[in-house]
mmCIF file of C-alpha atoms in Angstrom:
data_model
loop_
_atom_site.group_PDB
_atom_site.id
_atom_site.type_symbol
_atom_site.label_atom_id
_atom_site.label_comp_id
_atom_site.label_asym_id
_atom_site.label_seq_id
_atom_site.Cartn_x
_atom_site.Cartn_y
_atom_site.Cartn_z
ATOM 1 C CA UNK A 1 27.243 -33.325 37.855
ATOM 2 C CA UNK A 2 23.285 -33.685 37.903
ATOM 3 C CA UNK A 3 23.821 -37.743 36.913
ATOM 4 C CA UNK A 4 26.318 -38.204 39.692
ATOM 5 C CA UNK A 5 24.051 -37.037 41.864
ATOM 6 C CA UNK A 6 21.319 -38.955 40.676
ATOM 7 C CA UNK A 7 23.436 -42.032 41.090
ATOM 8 C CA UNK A 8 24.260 -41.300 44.469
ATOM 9 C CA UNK A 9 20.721 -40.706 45.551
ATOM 10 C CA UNK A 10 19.481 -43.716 43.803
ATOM 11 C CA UNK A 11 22.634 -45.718 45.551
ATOM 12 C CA UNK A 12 21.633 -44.111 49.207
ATOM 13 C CA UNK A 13 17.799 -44.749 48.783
ATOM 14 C CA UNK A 14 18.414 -48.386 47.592
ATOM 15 C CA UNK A 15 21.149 -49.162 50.416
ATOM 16 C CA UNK A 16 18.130 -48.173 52.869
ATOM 17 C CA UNK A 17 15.317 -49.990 51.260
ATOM 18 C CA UNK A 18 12.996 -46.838 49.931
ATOM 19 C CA UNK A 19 11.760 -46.792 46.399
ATOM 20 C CA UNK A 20 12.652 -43.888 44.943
ATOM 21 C CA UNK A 21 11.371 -42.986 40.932
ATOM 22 C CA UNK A 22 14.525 -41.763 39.075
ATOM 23 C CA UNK A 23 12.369 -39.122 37.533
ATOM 24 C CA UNK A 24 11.984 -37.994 40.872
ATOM 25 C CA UNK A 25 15.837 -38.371 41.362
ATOM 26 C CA UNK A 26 17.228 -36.998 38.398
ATOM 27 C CA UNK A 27 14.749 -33.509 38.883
ATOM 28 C CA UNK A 28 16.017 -33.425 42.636
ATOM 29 C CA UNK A 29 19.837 -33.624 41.514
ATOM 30 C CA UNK A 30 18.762 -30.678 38.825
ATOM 31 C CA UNK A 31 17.407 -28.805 41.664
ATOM 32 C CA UNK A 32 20.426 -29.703 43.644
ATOM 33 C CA UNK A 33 22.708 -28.601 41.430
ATOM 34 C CA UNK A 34 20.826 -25.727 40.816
ATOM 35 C CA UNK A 35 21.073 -24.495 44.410
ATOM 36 C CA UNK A 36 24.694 -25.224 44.728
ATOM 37 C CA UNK A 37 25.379 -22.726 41.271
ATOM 38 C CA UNK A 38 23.213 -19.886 43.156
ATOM 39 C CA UNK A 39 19.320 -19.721 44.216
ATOM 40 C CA UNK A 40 18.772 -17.178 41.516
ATOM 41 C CA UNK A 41 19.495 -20.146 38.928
ATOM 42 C CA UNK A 42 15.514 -21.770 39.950
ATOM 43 C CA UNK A 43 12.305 -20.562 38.870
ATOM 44 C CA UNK A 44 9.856 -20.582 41.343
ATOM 45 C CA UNK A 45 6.947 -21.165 38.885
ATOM 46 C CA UNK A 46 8.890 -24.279 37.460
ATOM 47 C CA UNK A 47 9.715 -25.003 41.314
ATOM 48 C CA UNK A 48 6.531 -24.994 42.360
ATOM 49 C CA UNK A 49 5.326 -27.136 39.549
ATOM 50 C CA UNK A 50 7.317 -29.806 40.323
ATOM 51 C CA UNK A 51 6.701 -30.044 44.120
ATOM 52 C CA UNK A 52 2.941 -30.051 43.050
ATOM 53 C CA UNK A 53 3.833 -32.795 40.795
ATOM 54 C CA UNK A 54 5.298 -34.726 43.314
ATOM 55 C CA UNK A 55 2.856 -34.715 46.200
ATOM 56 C CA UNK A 56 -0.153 -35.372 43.267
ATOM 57 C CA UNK A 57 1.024 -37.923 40.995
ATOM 58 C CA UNK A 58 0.801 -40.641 43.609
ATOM 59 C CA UNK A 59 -3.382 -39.670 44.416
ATOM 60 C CA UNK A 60 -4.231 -39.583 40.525
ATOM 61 C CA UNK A 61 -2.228 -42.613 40.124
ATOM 62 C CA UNK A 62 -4.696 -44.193 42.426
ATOM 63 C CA UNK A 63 -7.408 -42.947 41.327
ATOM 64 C CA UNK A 64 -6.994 -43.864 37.655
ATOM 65 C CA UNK A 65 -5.675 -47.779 39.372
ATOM 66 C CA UNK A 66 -9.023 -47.543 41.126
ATOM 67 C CA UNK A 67 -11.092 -46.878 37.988
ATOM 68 C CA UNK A 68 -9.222 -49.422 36.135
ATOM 69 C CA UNK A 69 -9.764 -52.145 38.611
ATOM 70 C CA UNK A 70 -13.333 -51.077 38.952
ATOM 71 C CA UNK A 71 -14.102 -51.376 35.346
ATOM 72 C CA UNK A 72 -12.469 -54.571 35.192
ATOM 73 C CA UNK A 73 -14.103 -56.379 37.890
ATOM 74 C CA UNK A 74 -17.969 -55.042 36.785
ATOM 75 C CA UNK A 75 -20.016 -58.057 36.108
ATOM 76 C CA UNK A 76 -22.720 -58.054 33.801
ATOM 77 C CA UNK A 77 -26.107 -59.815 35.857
ATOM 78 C CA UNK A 78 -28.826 -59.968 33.789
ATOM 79 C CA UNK A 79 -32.249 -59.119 35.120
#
């Protein structure tokens, strides 16, 4: 149940031209699926760690591309 609605998120997303991570997908269709069994089913601790996890992977991932690019580009000038 949880990969058929993975594939049918990926398949929507795709049709309309957003990226979507199938990380992202696959723990969406587990929530999903989880909702559709009864609310009870979802822990709200696990819950809320994913929807943190969502909204602050993509500023660390910038952050950490940031620091990379910095340290790359750093120039050694003598004096």
């Amino acid at each position: 149940m949880v990969i058929l609605a993975e594939g049918l998120t990926m398949h929507f997303f795709t049709i309309i031209g957003v990226p979507v991570s199938t990380s992202q997908a696959v723990v969406g269709a587990v929530l999903g699926v989880g909702i559709v069994k009864g609310a009870r089913t979802i822990k709200r601790k696990t819950l809320y760690g994913i929807f943190s996890g969502w909204f602050l992977t993509p500023p660390v991932a910038c952050f950490i591309a940031m620091c990379i690019d910095f340290a790359l580009h750093l120039k050694y000038v003598p004096h």
